Amino acid sequence: MLHKKKLFQSIGISFTAIVLLIASSLVPFLGQPLSAAAEVDHVTLTWESDPKTTQTITWRTEETELSGQVRYAQSEFTKSFPYNAQTLDATVERVATNLGNMNIHSVTLMGLKPGKRYVYQIREGSGWGEIRNFSTPSAKNDGFKFLVFGDSQSINYDVWRTTLQQAFKANQDVSFFTNVGDLVDVGQDYAQWDAWFKASQGVIDRIPAMPLTGNHENYTPERRFSQPVLFTAQLKVPVNGPESLRRQVYSFDYGDVHFVMLDSQIGEQVQFVPQILESQKNWLEQDLAATNKKWKIVFLHRPPYHNKVGGANSSVKRAFVPILDKYHVDVVFSGHEHDYARTYPIYNDQVVGSPGKGTIYVTTGRSGTKTYNDTAASEWNSFFYNPLDEPNYLVVEIKNQILHVKAYKQSGALIDAWSIDKNMEFK
Ligand SMILES: [Fe+2]
């Protein structure tokens, strides 16, 4: 018996040795150490600057990886890539998390040409990682689509994975996606971000993510409030917001649209940013006054027009709605309630006859596992649906004078379709 056990042990050792031998013999063919694949993860595209001519690329490594590089080229030169590639060094930021320290690497490619496809690679150890690609917007301003996801906070991020991957598979021509806040359930628990970013790969490394924070980005594992530091460390959105709310409040232009992302986490953040509403109001007033874009779309996590029982967000509504009215914001997208609903056009807190006279407020549903039963249609809704059966997402298309919104279930069934036509509504 003992003899047999020793034999199996000996076979086991020999087998392990053979596997290691085969693995090490593959290294020269792969061109990089086998361990390199684990060194770079969470590859993420955002825009820190102008989408037409820049692309920000961010990734994560262990804290021992002190430097990072990206090389890139227009895809028409792919055949000769990497010989004509440009190489840039990343800025590296040490980030402390509940799972230990890590380094966040980020590069913004500048001077890109509109309407072009680019390929890029990230240095992984002594080699280079997967060849990925992205596209810059067309210079013609001939319309575009983007995806909107309601709260993805989950007990199982495979559900978020399915929602995102299905939405992208069905809409491969989208230019970017956004999440309306509560990307994760516990914002200072790195295990949740790890699951969220892993589930997002294949999309977030091909089209930019331009998300905003929700209340859950401000929670620690001990259920205390904090600033959303893991969100702002990893998601390199523009830094053009109020100084105390950098990367939480920002705006950017894409095509004929001016996008604004606000922060509605008043109770969670007032101890860190006492002027959270006043500073945003002043900034929003200036930001909207300065744009000459045809369309204005605003995102904020907590909806000014709520549906959930006891869910009124009075201070958010009082602060922002008069400014949204003054500059005639076309649509406001929110989350937090995990229901999908849209209001009639509203101006001065009254339902008005057409989108040319008011703003449509949309709550965007849920893209993760969390549902609520205590939500129902409000008097200001023209459509309401509680996605208890499966998660959902929105496809928004803007083409010249028309904005189309379609809400789909995760599996692709249509929930709602509506549009604003400036030819009709604004005469
Ligand atoms: Fe929320």
Coordinates of C-alpha atoms and ligand atoms in Angstrom, one line a residue:
M1 CA 0.0 0.0 0.0
L2 CA 2.8 2.3 1.1
H3 CA 4.7 1.4 -2.1
K4 CA 1.7 2.2 -4.3
K5 CA 1.3 5.6 -2.6
K6 CA 5.0 6.5 -3.2
L7 CA 4.5 5.5 -6.8
F8 CA 1.6 7.8 -7.2
Q9 CA 3.5 10.6 -5.5
S10 CA 6.4 10.0 -7.8
I11 CA 4.1 10.0 -10.9
G12 CA 2.5 13.2 -9.6
I13 CA 5.9 14.9 -9.3
S14 CA 6.9 13.7 -12.7
F15 CA 3.6 14.9 -14.2
T16 CA 4.0 18.3 -12.6
A17 CA 7.5 18.5 -13.9
I18 CA 6.4 17.7 -17.4
V19 CA 3.6 20.3 -17.3
L20 CA 6.2 22.9 -16.1
L21 CA 8.6 21.9 -18.8
I22 CA 5.9 22.2 -21.5
A23 CA 4.8 25.5 -20.1
S24 CA 8.3 26.9 -20.0
S25 CA 9.0 25.7 -23.6
L26 CA 5.9 27.8 -24.8
V27 CA 7.4 31.0 -23.4
P28 CA 9.6 31.9 -26.4
F29 CA 6.6 31.2 -28.8
L30 CA 4.3 33.5 -26.8
G31 CA 6.9 36.2 -26.6
Q32 CA 6.3 36.9 -23.0
P33 CA 6.5 35.2 -19.6
L34 CA 3.4 33.1 -18.8
S35 CA 2.9 35.1 -15.6
A36 CA 2.7 38.3 -17.6
A37 CA -1.1 37.8 -18.3
A38 CA -1.8 38.4 -14.6
E39 CA 0.2 41.6 -14.3
V40 CA -2.2 43.9 -16.2
D41 CA -5.9 43.9 -15.7
H42 CA -9.0 46.2 -15.6
V43 CA -8.1 47.7 -19.0
T44 CA -10.5 50.7 -19.3
L45 CA -11.2 53.4 -21.9
T46 CA -12.6 56.8 -20.8
W47 CA -12.2 60.3 -22.2
E48 CA -10.4 62.7 -19.9
S49 CA -10.4 65.2 -22.7
D50 CA -11.9 65.8 -26.2
P51 CA -13.4 62.5 -27.6
K52 CA -12.6 63.6 -31.2
T53 CA -8.8 63.7 -30.8
T54 CA -7.9 61.9 -27.5
Q55 CA -8.3 58.5 -25.8
T56 CA -7.5 57.8 -22.2
I57 CA -6.5 54.2 -21.4
T58 CA -6.2 53.0 -17.7
W59 CA -5.2 49.7 -16.2
R60 CA -4.3 48.1 -12.9
T61 CA -1.2 46.3 -11.7
E62 CA 0.3 45.0 -8.5
E63 CA 2.1 47.8 -6.6
T64 CA 5.5 46.3 -7.6
E65 CA 4.9 47.3 -11.2
L66 CA 6.2 50.8 -11.0
S67 CA 5.9 51.9 -14.7
G68 CA 3.7 51.3 -17.6
Q69 CA 3.6 51.9 -21.3
V70 CA 1.1 51.9 -24.2
R71 CA 2.0 51.7 -27.9
Y72 CA -0.6 52.5 -30.5
A73 CA -1.1 53.2 -34.2
Q74 CA -3.9 53.8 -36.7
S75 CA -5.3 50.5 -37.8
E76 CA -4.5 51.1 -41.5
F77 CA -0.9 50.6 -40.4
T78 CA -1.8 47.4 -38.5
K79 CA 0.2 45.2 -41.0
S80 CA 3.4 47.0 -40.0
F81 CA 2.4 47.4 -36.3
P82 CA 4.3 47.8 -34.0
Y83 CA 7.1 49.2 -36.2
N84 CA 5.4 52.5 -36.8
A85 CA 3.7 52.6 -33.4
Q86 CA 4.1 55.5 -31.0
T87 CA 4.9 54.6 -27.4
L88 CA 3.9 56.6 -24.3
D89 CA 4.7 56.3 -20.6
A90 CA 1.8 56.0 -18.2
T91 CA 1.4 58.1 -15.1
V92 CA 1.2 55.8 -12.1
E93 CA -0.8 56.3 -8.9
R94 CA -0.5 54.1 -5.8
V95 CA -4.0 53.3 -4.5
A96 CA -4.7 51.8 -1.1
T97 CA -7.7 49.4 -0.9
N98 CA -9.1 46.9 1.6
L99 CA -7.3 44.2 -0.5
G100 CA -3.9 46.0 -0.3
N101 CA -2.1 48.5 -2.4
M102 CA -2.1 48.5 -6.1
N103 CA -1.0 50.8 -8.9
I104 CA -3.3 52.5 -11.4
H105 CA -1.6 53.3 -14.7
S106 CA -3.1 55.8 -17.1
V107 CA -2.2 57.4 -20.5
T108 CA -4.1 59.9 -22.6
L109 CA -3.3 59.6 -26.3
M110 CA -3.4 63.1 -27.9
G111 CA -3.6 64.4 -31.4
L112 CA -5.8 61.5 -32.8
K113 CA -7.5 61.8 -36.1
P114 CA -11.4 61.9 -36.2
G115 CA -13.2 58.9 -37.8
K116 CA -10.2 56.5 -37.5
R117 CA -9.7 53.1 -35.9
Y118 CA -6.6 52.7 -33.7
V119 CA -4.9 49.6 -32.3
Y120 CA -3.1 49.6 -28.9
Q121 CA -1.2 47.4 -26.6
I122 CA -0.1 47.7 -23.0
R123 CA 3.3 46.6 -21.8
E124 CA 3.1 43.4 -19.7
G125 CA 6.3 42.7 -18.0
S126 CA 9.0 42.2 -20.6
G127 CA 6.5 41.8 -23.4
W128 CA 3.3 43.4 -24.8
G129 CA -0.3 42.3 -24.1
E130 CA -3.3 41.7 -26.3
I131 CA -3.8 44.0 -29.3
R132 CA -7.0 45.9 -28.7
N133 CA -8.7 48.6 -30.7
F134 CA -10.9 51.7 -30.5
S135 CA -12.4 54.3 -32.9
T136 CA -12.5 58.1 -32.8
P137 CA -15.8 59.9 -33.7
S138 CA -16.4 60.9 -37.2
A139 CA -15.7 64.6 -38.0
K140 CA -19.0 64.8 -40.0
N141 CA -21.3 65.0 -36.9
D142 CA -23.6 62.5 -38.6
G143 CA -25.2 61.0 -35.5
F144 CA -24.2 58.4 -32.9
K145 CA -25.5 56.0 -30.3
F146 CA -24.6 55.3 -26.7
L147 CA -25.7 52.8 -24.0
V148 CA -27.1 53.8 -20.6
F149 CA -27.1 51.3 -17.7
G150 CA -29.1 51.7 -14.5
D151 CA -27.5 50.6 -11.2
S152 CA -25.2 47.6 -11.7
Q153 CA -24.7 47.0 -7.9
S154 CA -25.0 43.2 -7.4
I155 CA -24.5 40.2 -5.3
N156 CA -23.3 38.5 -8.5
Y157 CA -21.6 40.6 -11.1
D158 CA -22.1 37.9 -13.7
V159 CA -25.5 39.5 -14.1
W160 CA -23.9 42.9 -14.9
R161 CA -21.6 41.0 -17.3
T162 CA -24.5 39.5 -19.2
T163 CA -26.4 42.8 -19.4
L164 CA -23.4 44.8 -20.7
Q165 CA -22.1 42.1 -23.1
Q166 CA -25.6 41.4 -24.5
A167 CA -26.2 45.2 -25.0
F168 CA -22.9 45.6 -26.8
K169 CA -23.4 42.5 -28.9
A170 CA -26.8 43.9 -30.1
N171 CA -25.4 47.4 -30.6
Q172 CA -21.8 47.1 -31.8
D173 CA -22.0 50.6 -33.4
V174 CA -22.3 52.5 -30.0
S175 CA -19.7 55.1 -29.3
F176 CA -19.6 54.8 -25.5
F177 CA -21.6 53.7 -22.5
T178 CA -22.5 55.2 -19.2
N179 CA -23.7 53.9 -15.8
V180 CA -25.9 56.2 -13.8
G181 CA -24.2 55.4 -10.4
D182 CA -24.2 52.5 -7.9
L183 CA -21.8 50.6 -10.2
V184 CA -21.0 48.5 -7.2
D185 CA -22.8 47.8 -3.9
V186 CA -19.9 48.8 -1.6
G187 CA -17.7 51.4 -3.2
Q188 CA -14.7 50.9 -0.9
D189 CA -14.6 47.1 -1.3
Y190 CA -12.1 46.3 -4.0
A191 CA -13.4 42.8 -4.5
Q192 CA -16.6 44.3 -6.0
W193 CA -14.6 46.6 -8.4
D194 CA -12.5 43.6 -9.4
A195 CA -15.7 41.7 -10.3
W196 CA -17.2 44.7 -12.0
F197 CA -14.1 45.5 -14.2
K198 CA -13.6 41.8 -15.0
A199 CA -17.2 41.5 -16.1
S200 CA -16.7 44.6 -18.3
Q201 CA -13.7 43.4 -20.3
G202 CA -14.4 43.0 -24.0
V203 CA -16.5 46.2 -23.9
I204 CA -14.8 48.7 -21.6
D205 CA -11.5 48.2 -23.4
R206 CA -13.1 48.8 -26.8
I207 CA -15.5 51.7 -26.1
P208 CA -15.2 54.4 -23.4
A209 CA -17.1 54.3 -20.2
M210 CA -18.3 57.7 -18.9
P211 CA -20.1 56.9 -15.6
L212 CA -21.1 58.9 -12.6
T213 CA -21.2 58.0 -8.9
G214 CA -24.2 56.9 -6.8
N215 CA -24.6 56.7 -3.1
H216 CA -23.1 53.2 -3.0
E217 CA -19.8 54.5 -4.3
N218 CA -19.6 56.3 -1.0
Y219 CA -19.9 53.3 1.3
T220 CA -17.2 51.4 3.2
P221 CA -17.4 47.7 4.0
E222 CA -18.1 48.9 7.6
R223 CA -21.1 50.8 6.2
R224 CA -19.7 54.2 6.9
F225 CA -19.6 57.1 4.4
S226 CA -16.4 57.9 2.5
Q227 CA -15.5 59.9 -0.6
P228 CA -15.8 57.7 -3.8
V229 CA -12.0 57.3 -4.0
L230 CA -12.0 53.9 -5.8
F231 CA -14.3 55.3 -8.5
T232 CA -12.2 58.5 -9.1
A233 CA -8.9 56.6 -9.0
Q234 CA -9.9 54.1 -11.7
L235 CA -12.3 56.0 -14.0
K236 CA -10.4 58.8 -15.6
V237 CA -13.2 61.1 -16.7
P238 CA -12.7 64.9 -17.3
V239 CA -11.5 67.0 -14.4
N240 CA -13.5 70.1 -15.5
G241 CA -16.0 70.0 -12.6
P242 CA -15.9 72.0 -9.3
E243 CA -12.5 71.6 -7.6
S244 CA -13.9 69.7 -4.5
L245 CA -15.8 67.2 -6.8
R246 CA -13.1 66.3 -9.4
R247 CA -14.1 63.3 -11.6
Q248 CA -17.5 63.2 -9.7
V249 CA -18.9 66.2 -11.6
Y250 CA -17.9 66.8 -15.2
S251 CA -19.1 67.6 -18.7
F252 CA -18.0 66.7 -22.2
D253 CA -19.2 67.2 -25.8
Y254 CA -19.8 64.4 -28.3
G255 CA -21.2 65.3 -31.7
D256 CA -24.1 67.7 -31.3
V257 CA -24.6 66.9 -27.6
H258 CA -23.4 68.5 -24.4
F259 CA -23.3 65.9 -21.6
V260 CA -23.2 66.8 -17.9
M261 CA -22.7 64.4 -15.0
L262 CA -23.7 65.6 -11.5
D263 CA -23.4 64.3 -8.0
S264 CA -26.6 63.8 -6.0
Q265 CA -25.0 62.2 -2.9
I266 CA -25.7 65.1 -0.6
G267 CA -26.2 63.2 2.7
E268 CA -23.2 60.9 2.1
Q269 CA -20.8 63.6 1.2
V270 CA -21.7 66.8 3.1
Q271 CA -19.2 66.0 5.8
F272 CA -16.4 65.9 3.1
V273 CA -17.7 68.6 0.8
P274 CA -19.9 71.0 2.8
Q275 CA -20.8 73.1 -0.2
I276 CA -21.7 70.1 -2.4
L277 CA -24.9 71.6 -3.7
E278 CA -23.9 75.3 -4.0
S279 CA -20.6 74.5 -5.8
Q280 CA -22.5 72.3 -8.3
K281 CA -25.2 74.9 -8.8
N282 CA -22.7 77.6 -9.6
W283 CA -20.7 75.3 -11.9
L284 CA -23.8 73.9 -13.7
E285 CA -25.1 77.4 -14.4
Q286 CA -21.8 78.4 -16.0
D287 CA -21.4 75.1 -17.8
L288 CA -24.8 75.2 -19.4
A289 CA -24.5 78.9 -20.3
A290 CA -21.3 78.2 -22.1
T291 CA -22.5 75.5 -24.5
N292 CA -23.9 76.0 -27.9
K293 CA -24.7 72.4 -28.6
K294 CA -28.1 71.5 -30.0
W295 CA -28.8 68.9 -27.4
K296 CA -28.2 69.0 -23.6
I297 CA -28.4 65.8 -21.6
V298 CA -27.8 65.6 -17.8
F299 CA -27.2 62.6 -15.6
L300 CA -27.6 62.5 -11.8
H301 CA -28.0 59.4 -9.7
R302 CA -31.0 60.4 -7.5
P303 CA -34.0 61.3 -9.7
P304 CA -35.6 64.8 -9.2
Y305 CA -38.9 63.1 -10.1
H306 CA -39.1 59.9 -8.1
N307 CA -41.4 56.8 -8.2
K308 CA -40.2 54.9 -5.1
V309 CA -42.3 55.1 -1.9
G310 CA -40.7 57.8 0.3
G311 CA -38.1 58.5 -2.4
A312 CA -38.4 62.2 -2.9
N313 CA -35.0 63.9 -3.4
S314 CA -36.2 67.4 -2.4
S315 CA -32.8 69.1 -2.0
V316 CA -31.5 67.7 -5.3
K317 CA -34.7 68.8 -7.0
R318 CA -34.7 72.3 -5.5
A319 CA -31.1 72.8 -6.4
F320 CA -30.9 71.6 -10.0
V321 CA -34.4 71.7 -11.6
P322 CA -34.6 75.6 -11.9
I323 CA -31.2 75.5 -13.8
L324 CA -32.2 72.6 -16.0
D325 CA -35.4 74.6 -16.8
K326 CA -33.5 77.8 -17.5
Y327 CA -31.2 76.2 -20.1
H328 CA -33.7 73.8 -21.4
V329 CA -32.0 70.5 -20.8
D330 CA -33.7 68.0 -23.1
V331 CA -33.4 64.8 -21.0
V332 CA -32.2 64.0 -17.5
F333 CA -31.2 60.3 -16.9
S334 CA -31.2 59.0 -13.3
G335 CA -30.9 55.7 -11.4
H336 CA -31.2 54.7 -7.7
E337 CA -34.8 53.4 -7.9
H338 CA -34.0 50.4 -10.2
D339 CA -37.2 51.1 -12.1
Y340 CA -37.6 52.3 -15.7
A341 CA -39.8 55.3 -16.1
R342 CA -40.1 58.5 -18.1
T343 CA -42.0 61.6 -17.3
Y344 CA -44.1 63.9 -19.5
P345 CA -42.1 67.0 -20.4
I346 CA -41.9 69.2 -17.2
Y347 CA -41.1 72.9 -16.8
N348 CA -41.4 74.9 -13.6
D349 CA -42.6 71.7 -11.9
Q350 CA -45.6 71.5 -14.2
V351 CA -46.3 69.0 -16.9
V352 CA -46.2 70.8 -20.3
G353 CA -47.4 70.0 -23.7
S354 CA -44.2 69.1 -25.6
P355 CA -40.5 68.4 -25.2
G356 CA -39.8 71.8 -26.8
K357 CA -41.3 73.4 -23.6
G358 CA -39.9 71.1 -20.9
T359 CA -37.5 68.4 -19.8
I360 CA -38.1 64.6 -19.9
Y361 CA -36.8 62.8 -16.7
V362 CA -35.9 59.2 -17.1
T363 CA -35.1 56.6 -14.4
T364 CA -33.1 53.9 -16.2
G365 CA -33.8 50.6 -14.4
R366 CA -31.2 48.2 -13.2
S367 CA -28.4 46.3 -14.9
G368 CA -27.4 44.2 -11.9
T369 CA -29.2 41.9 -9.4
K370 CA -30.9 44.4 -7.1
T371 CA -34.7 45.0 -7.4
Y372 CA -37.3 46.9 -5.5
N373 CA -41.0 46.1 -5.0
D374 CA -42.0 49.4 -3.4
T375 CA -42.0 51.5 -6.6
A376 CA -44.9 52.4 -8.8
A377 CA -45.9 54.9 -11.5
S378 CA -46.1 58.6 -10.4
E379 CA -48.6 61.2 -11.7
W380 CA -45.9 62.8 -13.8
N381 CA -45.0 59.5 -15.6
S382 CA -46.0 58.8 -19.2
F383 CA -44.5 55.3 -18.9
F384 CA -43.5 53.1 -16.0
Y385 CA -42.0 49.6 -15.8
N386 CA -40.5 47.8 -12.9
P387 CA -37.8 45.3 -14.3
L388 CA -38.4 42.6 -11.7
D389 CA -38.1 39.8 -14.3
E390 CA -34.7 40.7 -15.8
P391 CA -32.3 43.6 -16.0
N392 CA -32.5 46.2 -18.7
Y393 CA -30.5 48.8 -20.6
L394 CA -31.2 51.8 -22.8
V395 CA -29.9 52.7 -26.3
V396 CA -29.9 56.4 -27.1
E397 CA -29.4 57.6 -30.7
I398 CA -29.0 61.2 -31.7
K399 CA -29.1 62.1 -35.4
N400 CA -29.5 65.7 -36.4
Q401 CA -32.9 66.9 -35.1
I402 CA -34.1 63.6 -33.5
L403 CA -33.2 61.9 -30.3
H404 CA -34.4 58.2 -30.0
V405 CA -34.5 56.2 -26.8
K406 CA -35.2 52.5 -26.7
A407 CA -35.3 50.5 -23.5
Y408 CA -34.6 46.8 -23.7
K409 CA -34.6 43.8 -21.4
Q410 CA -31.3 42.1 -20.9
S411 CA -32.5 39.4 -23.3
G412 CA -33.3 41.9 -26.0
A413 CA -37.2 42.3 -25.7
L414 CA -38.3 45.9 -26.2
I415 CA -39.7 47.7 -23.2
D416 CA -40.3 51.2 -24.5
A417 CA -39.4 53.4 -27.4
W418 CA -39.8 57.2 -27.7
S419 CA -38.2 60.2 -29.3
I420 CA -37.9 63.9 -29.3
D421 CA -38.0 65.6 -32.8
K422 CA -36.7 69.1 -32.8
N423 CA -38.3 69.7 -36.2
M424 CA -41.7 69.1 -34.7
E425 CA -41.5 70.0 -31.1
F426 CA -39.5 73.3 -31.2
K427 CA -41.5 75.3 -33.8
Ligands
FE1 FE -28.6 54.5 -5.3

